[in-house]
Tab-separated table of C-alpha atoms in Angstrom:
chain	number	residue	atom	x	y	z
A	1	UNK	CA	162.114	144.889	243.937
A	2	UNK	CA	159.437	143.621	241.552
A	3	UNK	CA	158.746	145.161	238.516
A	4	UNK	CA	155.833	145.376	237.387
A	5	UNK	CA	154.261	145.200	233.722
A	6	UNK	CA	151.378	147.812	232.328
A	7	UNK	CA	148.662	146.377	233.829
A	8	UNK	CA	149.780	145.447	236.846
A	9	UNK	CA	151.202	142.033	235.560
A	10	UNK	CA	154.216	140.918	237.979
A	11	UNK	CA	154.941	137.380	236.848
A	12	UNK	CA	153.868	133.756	236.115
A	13	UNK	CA	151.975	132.495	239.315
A	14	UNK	CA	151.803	128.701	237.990
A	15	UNK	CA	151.727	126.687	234.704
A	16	UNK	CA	150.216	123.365	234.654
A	17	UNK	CA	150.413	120.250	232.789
A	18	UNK	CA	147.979	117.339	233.346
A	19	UNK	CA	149.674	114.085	234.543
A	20	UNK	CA	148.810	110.255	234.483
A	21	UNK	CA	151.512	109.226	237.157
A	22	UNK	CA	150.067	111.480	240.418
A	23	UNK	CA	152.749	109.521	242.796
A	24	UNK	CA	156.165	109.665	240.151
A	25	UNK	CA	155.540	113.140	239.263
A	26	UNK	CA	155.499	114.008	243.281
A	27	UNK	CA	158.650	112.052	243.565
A	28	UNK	CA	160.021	113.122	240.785
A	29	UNK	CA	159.538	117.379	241.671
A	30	UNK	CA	159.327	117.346	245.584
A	31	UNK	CA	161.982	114.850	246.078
A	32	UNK	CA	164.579	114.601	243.072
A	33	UNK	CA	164.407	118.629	242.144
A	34	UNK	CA	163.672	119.181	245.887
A	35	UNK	CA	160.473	121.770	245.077
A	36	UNK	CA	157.922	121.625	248.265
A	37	UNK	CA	155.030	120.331	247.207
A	38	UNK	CA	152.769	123.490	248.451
A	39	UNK	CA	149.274	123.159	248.066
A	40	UNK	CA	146.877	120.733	246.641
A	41	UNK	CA	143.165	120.884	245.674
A	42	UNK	CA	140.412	117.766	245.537
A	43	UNK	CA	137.730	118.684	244.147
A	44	UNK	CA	134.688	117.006	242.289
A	45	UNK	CA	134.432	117.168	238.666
A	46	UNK	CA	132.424	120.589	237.348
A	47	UNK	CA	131.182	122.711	234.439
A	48	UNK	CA	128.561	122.319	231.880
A	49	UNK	CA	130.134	119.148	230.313
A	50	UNK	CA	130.698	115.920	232.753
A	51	UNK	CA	134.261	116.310	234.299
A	52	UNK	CA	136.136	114.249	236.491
A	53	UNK	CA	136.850	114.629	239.659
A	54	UNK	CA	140.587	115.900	239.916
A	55	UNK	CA	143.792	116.415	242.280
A	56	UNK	CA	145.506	119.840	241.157
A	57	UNK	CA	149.078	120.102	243.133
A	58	UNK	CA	151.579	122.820	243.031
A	59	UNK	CA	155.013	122.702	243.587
A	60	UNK	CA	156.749	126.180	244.707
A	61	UNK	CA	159.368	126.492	242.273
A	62	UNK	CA	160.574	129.663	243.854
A	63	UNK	CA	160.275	133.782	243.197
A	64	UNK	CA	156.747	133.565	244.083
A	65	UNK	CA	155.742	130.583	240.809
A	66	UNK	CA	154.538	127.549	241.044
A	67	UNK	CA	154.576	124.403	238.766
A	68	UNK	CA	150.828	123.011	239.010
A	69	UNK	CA	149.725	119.556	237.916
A	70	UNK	CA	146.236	118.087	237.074
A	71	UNK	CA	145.028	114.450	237.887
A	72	UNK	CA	141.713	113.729	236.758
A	73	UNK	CA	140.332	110.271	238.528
A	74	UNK	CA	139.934	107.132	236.136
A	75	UNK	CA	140.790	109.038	232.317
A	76	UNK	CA	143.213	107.399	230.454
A	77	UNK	CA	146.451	108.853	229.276
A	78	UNK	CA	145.471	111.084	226.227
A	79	UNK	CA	147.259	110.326	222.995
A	80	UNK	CA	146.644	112.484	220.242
A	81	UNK	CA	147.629	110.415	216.966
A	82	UNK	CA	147.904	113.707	214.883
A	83	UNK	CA	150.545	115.309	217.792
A	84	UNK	CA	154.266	114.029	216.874
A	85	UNK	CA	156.442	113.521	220.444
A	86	UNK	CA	158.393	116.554	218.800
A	87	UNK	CA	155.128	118.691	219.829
A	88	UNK	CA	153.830	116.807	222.809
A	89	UNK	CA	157.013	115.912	224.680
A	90	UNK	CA	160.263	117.718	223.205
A	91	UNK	CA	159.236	120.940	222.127
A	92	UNK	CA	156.900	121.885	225.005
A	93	UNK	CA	159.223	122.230	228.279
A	94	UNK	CA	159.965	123.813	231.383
A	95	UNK	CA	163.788	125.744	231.929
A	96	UNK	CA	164.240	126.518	235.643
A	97	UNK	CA	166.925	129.165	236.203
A	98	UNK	CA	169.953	128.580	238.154
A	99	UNK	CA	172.866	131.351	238.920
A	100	UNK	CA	175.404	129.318	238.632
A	101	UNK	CA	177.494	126.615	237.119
A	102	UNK	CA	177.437	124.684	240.135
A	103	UNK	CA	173.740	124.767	240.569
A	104	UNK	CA	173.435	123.202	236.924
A	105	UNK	CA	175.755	119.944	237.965
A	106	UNK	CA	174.166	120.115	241.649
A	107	UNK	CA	170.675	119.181	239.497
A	108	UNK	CA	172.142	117.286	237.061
A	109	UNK	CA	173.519	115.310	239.526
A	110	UNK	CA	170.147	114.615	241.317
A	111	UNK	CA	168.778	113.693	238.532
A	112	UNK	CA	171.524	111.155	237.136
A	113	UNK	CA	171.468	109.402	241.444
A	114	UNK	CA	167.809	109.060	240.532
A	115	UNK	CA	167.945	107.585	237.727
A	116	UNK	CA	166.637	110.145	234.991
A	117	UNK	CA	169.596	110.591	232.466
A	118	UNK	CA	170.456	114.081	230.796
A	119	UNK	CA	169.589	113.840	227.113
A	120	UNK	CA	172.013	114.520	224.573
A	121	UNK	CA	174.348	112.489	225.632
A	122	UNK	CA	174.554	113.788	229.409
A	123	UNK	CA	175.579	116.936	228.833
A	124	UNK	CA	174.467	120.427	228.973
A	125	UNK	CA	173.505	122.298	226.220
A	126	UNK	CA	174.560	125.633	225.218
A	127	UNK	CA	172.161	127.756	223.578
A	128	UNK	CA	173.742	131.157	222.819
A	129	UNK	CA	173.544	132.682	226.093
A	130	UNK	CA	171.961	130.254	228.224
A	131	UNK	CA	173.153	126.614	229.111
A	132	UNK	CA	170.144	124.102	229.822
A	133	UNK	CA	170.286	120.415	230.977
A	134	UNK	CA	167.078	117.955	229.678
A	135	UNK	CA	165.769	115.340	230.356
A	136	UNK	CA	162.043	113.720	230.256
A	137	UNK	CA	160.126	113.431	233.877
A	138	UNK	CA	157.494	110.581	234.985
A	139	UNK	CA	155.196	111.742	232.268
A	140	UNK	CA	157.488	112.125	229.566
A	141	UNK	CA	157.702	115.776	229.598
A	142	UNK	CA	161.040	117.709	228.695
């Protein structure tokens, strides 16, 4: 049963993140973490400003959410020189839920084989109630 929020508000239906590697960042989520890649958009650039035309994917990451990614045709990688990696790569992240502790070494795993090692020395880490597992994907997000 879903519950619902005031408003109506069920849950997150996608978050996205742009990305400069289109092809590693497929590989990487369809075919390492093993979420179907199910839908993507090409479409022309639009709006009031010029805007490049774009791929926007979305992985089904399960209970109905999606993780969503933006390519934008030709535009460099952005670096921001007033962002530290602290903001831009370690504090921003993604935590997928797993029930159990077999699903956590199933991924970690996966992820080892393919040759994207588990920060912190490759092992979990336990935050007060929850146990989480990082590492950086094809774009160097956490």
């Amino acid at each position: 049963m879903t519950t619902k929020l005031e408003g109506g508000l069920v849950g997150v239906d996608h978050v996205a993140y742009p990305t400069w590697k289109p092809k590693e960042t497929v590989e990487f989520y369809r075919d390492i973490l093993g979420f179907p890649l199910a839908h993507c958009i090409l479409a022309p650039g639009w709006g009031k400003e010029p805007f490049p035309d774009f791929a926007h994917f979305f992985f089904d990451i399960g209970a109905g959410a999606r993780l969503a990614f933006f390519y934008y045709f030709g535009l460099p990688e952005y670096q921001d020189p007033n962002l530290t990696d602290l903001l831009r790569f370690k504090a921003r992240h993604l935590a997928m839920l797993v029930d159990t502790e077999e699903e956590l070494v199933y991924y970690q795993k996966r992820l080892e084989d393919a040759g994207y090692p588990i920060r912190h020395g490759g092992k979990p880490i336990m935050h007060e109630l929850i146990e989480s597992l990082y590492c950086f994907d094809p774009n160097g997000y956490n």
